[in-house]
mmCIF file with all atom_site columns, C-alpha atoms in Angstrom:
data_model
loop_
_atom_site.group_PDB
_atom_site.id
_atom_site.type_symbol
_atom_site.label_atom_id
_atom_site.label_alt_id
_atom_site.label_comp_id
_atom_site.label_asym_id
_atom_site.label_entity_id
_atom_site.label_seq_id
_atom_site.pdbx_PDB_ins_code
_atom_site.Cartn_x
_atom_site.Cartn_y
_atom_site.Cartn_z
_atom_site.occupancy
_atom_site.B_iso_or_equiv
_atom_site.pdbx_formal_charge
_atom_site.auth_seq_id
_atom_site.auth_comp_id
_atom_site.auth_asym_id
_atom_site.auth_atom_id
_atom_site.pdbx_PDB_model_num
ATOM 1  C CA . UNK A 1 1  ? -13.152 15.123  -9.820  1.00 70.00 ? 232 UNK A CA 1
ATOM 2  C CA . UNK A 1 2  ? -14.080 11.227  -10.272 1.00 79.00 ? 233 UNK A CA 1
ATOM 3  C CA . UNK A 1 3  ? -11.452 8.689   -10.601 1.00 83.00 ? 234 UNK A CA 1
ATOM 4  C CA . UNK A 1 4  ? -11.704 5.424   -11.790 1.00 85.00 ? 235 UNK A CA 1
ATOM 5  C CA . UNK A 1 5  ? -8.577  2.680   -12.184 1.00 88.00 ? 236 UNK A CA 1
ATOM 6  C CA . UNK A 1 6  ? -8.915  0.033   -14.163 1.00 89.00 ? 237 UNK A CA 1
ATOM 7  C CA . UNK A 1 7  ? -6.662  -2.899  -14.564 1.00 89.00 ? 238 UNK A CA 1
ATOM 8  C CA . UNK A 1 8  ? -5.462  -4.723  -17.604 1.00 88.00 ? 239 UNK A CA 1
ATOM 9  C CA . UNK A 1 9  ? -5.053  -8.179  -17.427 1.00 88.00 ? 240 UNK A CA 1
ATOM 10 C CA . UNK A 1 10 ? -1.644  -8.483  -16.859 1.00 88.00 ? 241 UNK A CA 1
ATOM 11 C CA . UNK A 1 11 ? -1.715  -6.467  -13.841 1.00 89.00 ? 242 UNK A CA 1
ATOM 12 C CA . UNK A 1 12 ? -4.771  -8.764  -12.586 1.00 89.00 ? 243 UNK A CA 1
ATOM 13 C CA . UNK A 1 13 ? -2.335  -11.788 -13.201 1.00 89.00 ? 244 UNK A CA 1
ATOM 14 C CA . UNK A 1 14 ? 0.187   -10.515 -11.197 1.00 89.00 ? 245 UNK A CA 1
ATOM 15 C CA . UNK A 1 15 ? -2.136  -9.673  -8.428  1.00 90.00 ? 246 UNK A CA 1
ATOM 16 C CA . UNK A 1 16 ? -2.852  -13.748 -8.517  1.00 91.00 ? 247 UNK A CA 1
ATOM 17 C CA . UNK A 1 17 ? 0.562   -14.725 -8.249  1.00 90.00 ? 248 UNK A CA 1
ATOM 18 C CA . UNK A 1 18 ? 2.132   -12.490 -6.334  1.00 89.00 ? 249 UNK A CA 1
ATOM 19 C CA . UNK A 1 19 ? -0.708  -11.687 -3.592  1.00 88.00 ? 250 UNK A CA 1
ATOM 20 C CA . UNK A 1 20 ? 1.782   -12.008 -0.771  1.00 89.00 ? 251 UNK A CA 1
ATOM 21 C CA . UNK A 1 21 ? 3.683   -9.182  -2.327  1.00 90.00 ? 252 UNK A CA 1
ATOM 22 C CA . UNK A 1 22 ? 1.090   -6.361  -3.105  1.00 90.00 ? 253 UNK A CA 1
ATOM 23 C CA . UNK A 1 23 ? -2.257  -6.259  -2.995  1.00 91.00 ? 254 UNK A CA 1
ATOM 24 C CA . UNK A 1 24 ? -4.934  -5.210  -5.540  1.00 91.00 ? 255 UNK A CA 1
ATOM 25 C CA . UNK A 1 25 ? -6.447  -2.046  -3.196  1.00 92.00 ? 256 UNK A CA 1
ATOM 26 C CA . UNK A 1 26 ? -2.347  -1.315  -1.871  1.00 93.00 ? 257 UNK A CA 1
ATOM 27 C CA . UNK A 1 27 ? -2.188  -0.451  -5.836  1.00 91.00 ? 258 UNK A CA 1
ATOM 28 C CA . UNK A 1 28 ? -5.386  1.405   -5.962  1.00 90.00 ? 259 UNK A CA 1
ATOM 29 C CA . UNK A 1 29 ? -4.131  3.559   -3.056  1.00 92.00 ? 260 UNK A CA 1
ATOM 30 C CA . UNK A 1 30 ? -0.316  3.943   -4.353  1.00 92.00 ? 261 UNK A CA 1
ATOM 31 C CA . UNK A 1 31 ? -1.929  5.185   -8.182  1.00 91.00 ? 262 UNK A CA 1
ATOM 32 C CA . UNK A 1 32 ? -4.872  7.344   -6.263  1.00 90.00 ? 263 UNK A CA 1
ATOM 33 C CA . UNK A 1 33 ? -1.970  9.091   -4.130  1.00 92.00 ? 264 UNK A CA 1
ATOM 34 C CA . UNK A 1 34 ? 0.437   9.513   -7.380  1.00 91.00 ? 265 UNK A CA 1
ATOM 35 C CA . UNK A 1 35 ? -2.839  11.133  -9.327  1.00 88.00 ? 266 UNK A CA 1
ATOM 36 C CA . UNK A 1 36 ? -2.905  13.642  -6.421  1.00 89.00 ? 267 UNK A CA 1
ATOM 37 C CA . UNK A 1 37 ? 0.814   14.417  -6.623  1.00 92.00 ? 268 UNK A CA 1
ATOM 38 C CA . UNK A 1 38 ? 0.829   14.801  -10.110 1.00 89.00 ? 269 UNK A CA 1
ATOM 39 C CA . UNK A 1 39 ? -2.665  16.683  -10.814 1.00 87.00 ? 270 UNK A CA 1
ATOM 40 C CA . UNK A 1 40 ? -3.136  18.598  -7.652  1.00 87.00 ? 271 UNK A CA 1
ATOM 41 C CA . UNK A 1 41 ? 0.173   19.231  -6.696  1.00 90.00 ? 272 UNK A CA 1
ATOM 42 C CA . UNK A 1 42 ? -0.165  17.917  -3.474  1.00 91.00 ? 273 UNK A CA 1
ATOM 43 C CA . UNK A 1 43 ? 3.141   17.416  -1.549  1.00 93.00 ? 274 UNK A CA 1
ATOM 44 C CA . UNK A 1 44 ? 2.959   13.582  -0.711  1.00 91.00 ? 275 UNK A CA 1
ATOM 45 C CA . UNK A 1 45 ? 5.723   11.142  0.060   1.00 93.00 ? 276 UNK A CA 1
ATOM 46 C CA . UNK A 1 46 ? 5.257   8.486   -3.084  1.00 94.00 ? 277 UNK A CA 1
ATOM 47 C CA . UNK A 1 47 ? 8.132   7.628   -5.470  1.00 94.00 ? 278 UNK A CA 1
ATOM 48 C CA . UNK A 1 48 ? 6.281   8.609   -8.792  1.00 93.00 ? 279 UNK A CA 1
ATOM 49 C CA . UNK A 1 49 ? 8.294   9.848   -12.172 1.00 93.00 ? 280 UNK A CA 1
ATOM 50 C CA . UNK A 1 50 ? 7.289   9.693   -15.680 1.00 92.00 ? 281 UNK A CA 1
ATOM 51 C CA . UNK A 1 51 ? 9.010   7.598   -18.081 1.00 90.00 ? 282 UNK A CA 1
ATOM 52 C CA . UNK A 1 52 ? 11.237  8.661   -21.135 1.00 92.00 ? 283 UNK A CA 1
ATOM 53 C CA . UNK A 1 53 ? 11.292  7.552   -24.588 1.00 90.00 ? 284 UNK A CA 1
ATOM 54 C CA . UNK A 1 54 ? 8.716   5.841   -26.230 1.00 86.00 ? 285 UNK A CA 1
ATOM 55 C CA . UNK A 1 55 ? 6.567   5.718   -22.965 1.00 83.00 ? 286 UNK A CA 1
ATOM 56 C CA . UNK A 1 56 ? 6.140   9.252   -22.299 1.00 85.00 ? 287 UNK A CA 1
ATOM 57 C CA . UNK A 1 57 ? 2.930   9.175   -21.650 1.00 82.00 ? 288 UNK A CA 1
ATOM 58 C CA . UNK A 1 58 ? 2.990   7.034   -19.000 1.00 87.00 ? 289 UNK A CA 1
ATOM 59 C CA . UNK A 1 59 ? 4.091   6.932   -14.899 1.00 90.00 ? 290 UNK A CA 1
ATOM 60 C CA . UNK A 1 60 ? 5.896   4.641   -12.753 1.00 91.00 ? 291 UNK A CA 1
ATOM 61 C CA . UNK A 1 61 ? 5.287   4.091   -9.079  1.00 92.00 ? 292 UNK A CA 1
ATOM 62 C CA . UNK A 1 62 ? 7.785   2.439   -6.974  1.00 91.00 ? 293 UNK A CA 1
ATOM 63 C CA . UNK A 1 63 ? 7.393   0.108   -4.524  1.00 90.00 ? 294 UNK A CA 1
ATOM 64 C CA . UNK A 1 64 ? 10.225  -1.509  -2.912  1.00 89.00 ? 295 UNK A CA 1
ATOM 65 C CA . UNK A 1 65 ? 10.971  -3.786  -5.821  1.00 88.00 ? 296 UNK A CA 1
ATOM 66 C CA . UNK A 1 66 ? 7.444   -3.651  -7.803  1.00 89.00 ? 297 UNK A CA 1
ATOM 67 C CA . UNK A 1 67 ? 6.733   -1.000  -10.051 1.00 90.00 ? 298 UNK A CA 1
ATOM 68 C CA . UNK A 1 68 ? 3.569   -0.585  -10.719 1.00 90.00 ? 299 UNK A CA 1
ATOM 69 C CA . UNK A 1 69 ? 3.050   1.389   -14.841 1.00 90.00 ? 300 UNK A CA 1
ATOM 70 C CA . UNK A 1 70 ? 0.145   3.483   -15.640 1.00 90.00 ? 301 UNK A CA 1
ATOM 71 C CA . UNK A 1 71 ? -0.807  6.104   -17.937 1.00 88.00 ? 302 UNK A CA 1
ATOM 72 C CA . UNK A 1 72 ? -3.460  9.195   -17.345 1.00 84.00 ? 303 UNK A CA 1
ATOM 73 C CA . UNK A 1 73 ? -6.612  9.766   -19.159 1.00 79.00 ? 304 UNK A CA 1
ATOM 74 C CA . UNK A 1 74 ? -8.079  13.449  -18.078 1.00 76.00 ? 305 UNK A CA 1
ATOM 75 C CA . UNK A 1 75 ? -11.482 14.007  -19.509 1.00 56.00 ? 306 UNK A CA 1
ATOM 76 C CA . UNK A 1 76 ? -12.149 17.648  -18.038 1.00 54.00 ? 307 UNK A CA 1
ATOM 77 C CA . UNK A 1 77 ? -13.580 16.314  -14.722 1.00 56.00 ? 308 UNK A CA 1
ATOM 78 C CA . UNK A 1 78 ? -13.254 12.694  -15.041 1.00 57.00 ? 309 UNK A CA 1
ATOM 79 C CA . UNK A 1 79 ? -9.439  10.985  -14.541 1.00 62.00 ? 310 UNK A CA 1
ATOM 80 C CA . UNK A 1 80 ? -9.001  7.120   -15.652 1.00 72.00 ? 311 UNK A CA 1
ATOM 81 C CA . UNK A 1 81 ? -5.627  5.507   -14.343 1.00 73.00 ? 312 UNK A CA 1
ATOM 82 C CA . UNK A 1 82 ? -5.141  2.714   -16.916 1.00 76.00 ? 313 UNK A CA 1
ATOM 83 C CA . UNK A 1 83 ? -2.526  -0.145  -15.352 1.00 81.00 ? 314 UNK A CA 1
ATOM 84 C CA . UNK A 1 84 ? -0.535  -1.179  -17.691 1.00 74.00 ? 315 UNK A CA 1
ATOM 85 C CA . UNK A 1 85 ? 1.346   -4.068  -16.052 1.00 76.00 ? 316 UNK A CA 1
ATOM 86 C CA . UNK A 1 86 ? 2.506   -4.433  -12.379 1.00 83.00 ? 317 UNK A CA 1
ATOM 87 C CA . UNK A 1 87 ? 5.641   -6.583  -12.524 1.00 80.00 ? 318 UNK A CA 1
ATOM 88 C CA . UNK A 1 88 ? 9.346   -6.459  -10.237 1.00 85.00 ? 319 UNK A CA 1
ATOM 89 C CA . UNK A 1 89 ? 11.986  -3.898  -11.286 1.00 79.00 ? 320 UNK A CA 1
ATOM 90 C CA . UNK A 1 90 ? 13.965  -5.931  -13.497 1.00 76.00 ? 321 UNK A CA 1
ATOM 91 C CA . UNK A 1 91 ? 10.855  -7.409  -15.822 1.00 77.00 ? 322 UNK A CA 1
ATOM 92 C CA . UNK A 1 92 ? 8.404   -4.752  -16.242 1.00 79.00 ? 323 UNK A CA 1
ATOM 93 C CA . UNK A 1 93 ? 10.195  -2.500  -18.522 1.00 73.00 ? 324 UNK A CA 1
ATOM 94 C CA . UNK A 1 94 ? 10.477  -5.271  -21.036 1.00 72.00 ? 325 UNK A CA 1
#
């Protein structure tokens, strides 16, 4: 199984603003973790939960107060974690 995450810009332009708060690899980590909890099964203490409505097809990952959206690609063997934005509770649902 490969995995690759890529960022949008948005989520880069947190990372630039709010460095102090969460890093760039912290994320990587948090989304590789929440892949294995949600593909594998794996039984792995990470707030993860996909989201209702019209974005279904995408996952949150809590962090304190960040949230960090992505959605799931799966091409047979290959997984892509696209991050959608990377924003605190209260702004990145908007």
């Amino acid at each position: 199984m490969t995995l690759e995450v890529q960022y949008l810009k948005r989520a880069d332009k947190f990372f630039t603003k709010n460095s102090h708060a969460l890093s760039k690899e912290k994320s990587t980590q948090l989304i590789v973790k929440s892949i294995k909890k949600i593909v594998l099964k794996e039984d792995i203490n990470i707030d993860v939960k996909q989201l209702k409505g019209s974005f279904k097809n995408y996952y949150r990952v809590r962090v304190g107060k960040i949230r960090i959206l992505f959605e799931l690609e799966n091409n047979e063997v290959k997984i892509i974690a696209i991050v959608n934005d990377i924003d605190f509770r209260g702004d990145v649902y908007k």
